[in-house]
Short mmCIF file of C-alpha atoms in Angstrom, two decimals:
data_model
loop_
_atom_site.label_atom_id
_atom_site.label_comp_id
_atom_site.label_asym_id
_atom_site.label_seq_id
_atom_site.Cartn_x
_atom_site.Cartn_y
_atom_site.Cartn_z
CA TRP A 30 -9.55 3.52 -6.40
CA GLN A 31 -11.40 6.00 -4.42
CA LYS A 32 -13.45 8.29 -6.12
CA SER A 33 -15.25 11.63 -5.42
CA MET A 34 -18.99 12.17 -6.39
CA SER A 35 -17.82 14.31 -9.50
CA GLY A 36 -15.51 11.14 -10.71
CA GLU A 37 -12.53 12.40 -9.71
CA ILE A 38 -10.16 9.68 -8.33
CA GLU A 39 -9.27 10.53 -4.60
CA LEU A 40 -7.05 7.76 -3.86
CA TRP A 41 -5.42 5.30 -5.89
CA ILE A 42 -3.56 2.07 -3.91
CA GLU A 43 -1.41 -0.22 -5.73
CA LEU A 44 0.05 -3.69 -4.32
CA GLY A 45 3.29 -5.05 -5.28
CA GLN A 46 6.42 -3.72 -6.84
CA PRO A 47 4.63 -1.32 -9.78
CA ASP A 48 6.95 -0.10 -12.47
CA GLU A 49 7.22 3.77 -13.10
CA LYS A 50 4.99 4.38 -15.80
CA ARG A 51 1.84 2.97 -13.80
CA ILE A 52 2.80 4.89 -10.92
CA ARG A 53 3.47 8.05 -12.66
CA LYS A 54 -0.16 7.68 -14.40
CA ALA A 55 -1.76 6.80 -10.92
CA CYS A 56 -0.07 10.13 -9.19
CA GLY A 57 -0.70 12.23 -12.37
CA ARG A 58 -4.46 11.10 -11.94
CA ALA A 59 -5.51 10.60 -8.45
CA ARG A 60 -5.29 13.24 -5.38
CA LYS A 61 -3.07 10.24 -3.37
CA VAL A 62 -1.54 7.32 -4.31
CA ILE A 63 -0.37 4.92 -1.94
CA VAL A 64 1.52 1.80 -3.13
CA TYR A 65 2.18 -1.46 -0.24
CA THR A 66 4.98 -3.58 -1.40
CA TYR A 67 5.43 -6.70 0.19
CA GLN A 68 7.92 -9.35 -0.62
CA GLN A 69 10.63 -7.84 1.61
CA ARG A 70 13.71 -8.95 -0.42
CA SER A 71 12.72 -7.90 -3.64
CA GLY A 72 10.52 -5.22 -2.52
CA GLU A 73 14.25 -3.87 -1.01
CA ALA A 74 15.53 -4.11 -4.23
CA TRP A 75 12.50 -2.51 -6.00
CA TRP A 76 12.70 0.57 -3.37
CA GLN A 77 16.54 0.90 -3.84
CA GLN A 78 15.47 1.30 -7.69
CA MET A 79 12.40 3.59 -7.78
CA ALA A 80 13.22 6.05 -4.71
CA GLY A 81 15.19 8.75 -6.40
CA LYS A 82 12.76 8.35 -9.32
CA LEU A 83 9.65 8.41 -7.11
CA SER A 84 10.52 11.28 -4.85
CA ARG A 85 9.29 13.79 -7.00
CA PHE A 86 5.65 12.62 -6.45
CA ASP A 87 4.33 14.83 -3.55
CA ASN A 88 0.86 12.85 -3.78
CA LEU A 89 2.72 9.07 -2.90
CA GLU A 90 3.74 7.18 -0.31
CA VAL A 91 4.97 3.98 -0.13
CA HIS A 92 4.90 1.37 2.42
CA ALA A 93 6.68 -1.95 2.50
CA ILE A 94 4.41 -4.63 4.25
CA GLY A 95 7.03 -7.73 6.08
CA ASP A 96 7.14 -11.21 5.20
CA ASP A 97 5.58 -12.22 8.92
CA THR A 98 2.96 -9.87 8.73
CA VAL A 99 2.29 -11.11 5.20
CA ALA A 100 2.44 -14.82 7.20
CA ALA A 101 0.04 -14.40 9.61
CA LEU A 102 -2.53 -12.30 7.56
CA GLY A 103 -2.63 -15.58 5.21
CA ALA A 104 -3.02 -17.76 8.17
CA LEU A 105 -5.60 -15.25 9.48
CA ALA A 106 -7.65 -16.19 5.64
CA GLU A 107 -10.00 -18.51 5.72
CA ARG A 108 -12.98 -19.97 3.70
CA ALA A 109 -15.78 -17.88 5.72
CA MET A 110 -14.31 -14.68 7.26
CA ARG A 111 -15.82 -12.15 9.79
CA LEU A 112 -12.68 -9.82 10.46
CA GLN A 113 -12.42 -7.09 12.65
CA CYS A 114 -10.10 -4.18 12.11
CA THR A 115 -9.30 -1.14 13.66
CA ILE A 116 -6.93 1.85 12.56
CA GLN A 117 -4.94 3.71 14.99
CA ASP A 118 -1.60 5.80 14.72
CA GLY A 119 -0.89 4.04 11.46
CA HIS A 120 -1.06 1.32 12.43
CA LEU A 121 -4.14 -1.77 11.19
CA LEU A 122 -5.30 -4.38 13.81
CA LEU A 123 -7.08 -7.18 11.98
CA GLY A 124 -8.81 -10.08 13.79
CA ASP A 125 -11.33 -12.74 13.49
CA GLY A 126 -12.32 -12.97 17.32
CA SER A 127 -9.96 -15.15 18.69
CA ARG A 128 -6.80 -14.02 16.59
CA SER A 129 -5.38 -11.04 15.38
CA VAL A 130 -2.37 -9.60 13.41
CA GLU A 131 -1.29 -6.13 13.59
CA VAL A 132 0.01 -4.55 10.64
CA ALA A 133 2.44 -1.50 10.61
CA PRO A 134 3.98 -0.92 7.58
CA LEU A 135 7.26 0.69 7.40
CA VAL A 136 7.21 4.00 5.51
CA ARG A 137 9.65 4.52 2.93
CA LYS A 138 8.27 7.24 1.29
CA ALA A 139 5.60 9.62 2.85
CA ALA A 140 3.17 11.95 1.22
CA ALA A 141 4.07 15.64 1.42
CA GLY A 142 1.71 17.91 3.79
#
């Protein structure tokens, strides 16, 4: 969560494949909600089930991260890491000085406005 100075939730982030009840709760409490899915095959099945149910939430974004990207991020992980991050035009470049991984999620649903 990212909260405002007054304690309101400005941003709620979920990872994986949350159920509709959790997303409904998040959308009711936060100004903006972002869901990042991974595991392409099950993520696609989840999206097929949820797309119609989630279309009514204007403050919700859903992004899918591909299996190759997840594997590359896992290979970047070490016990003691120093990472650099660059975000530009919806793409993220994460690197450790010698290797880098570009993360360009598939936008399944964009927030309104």
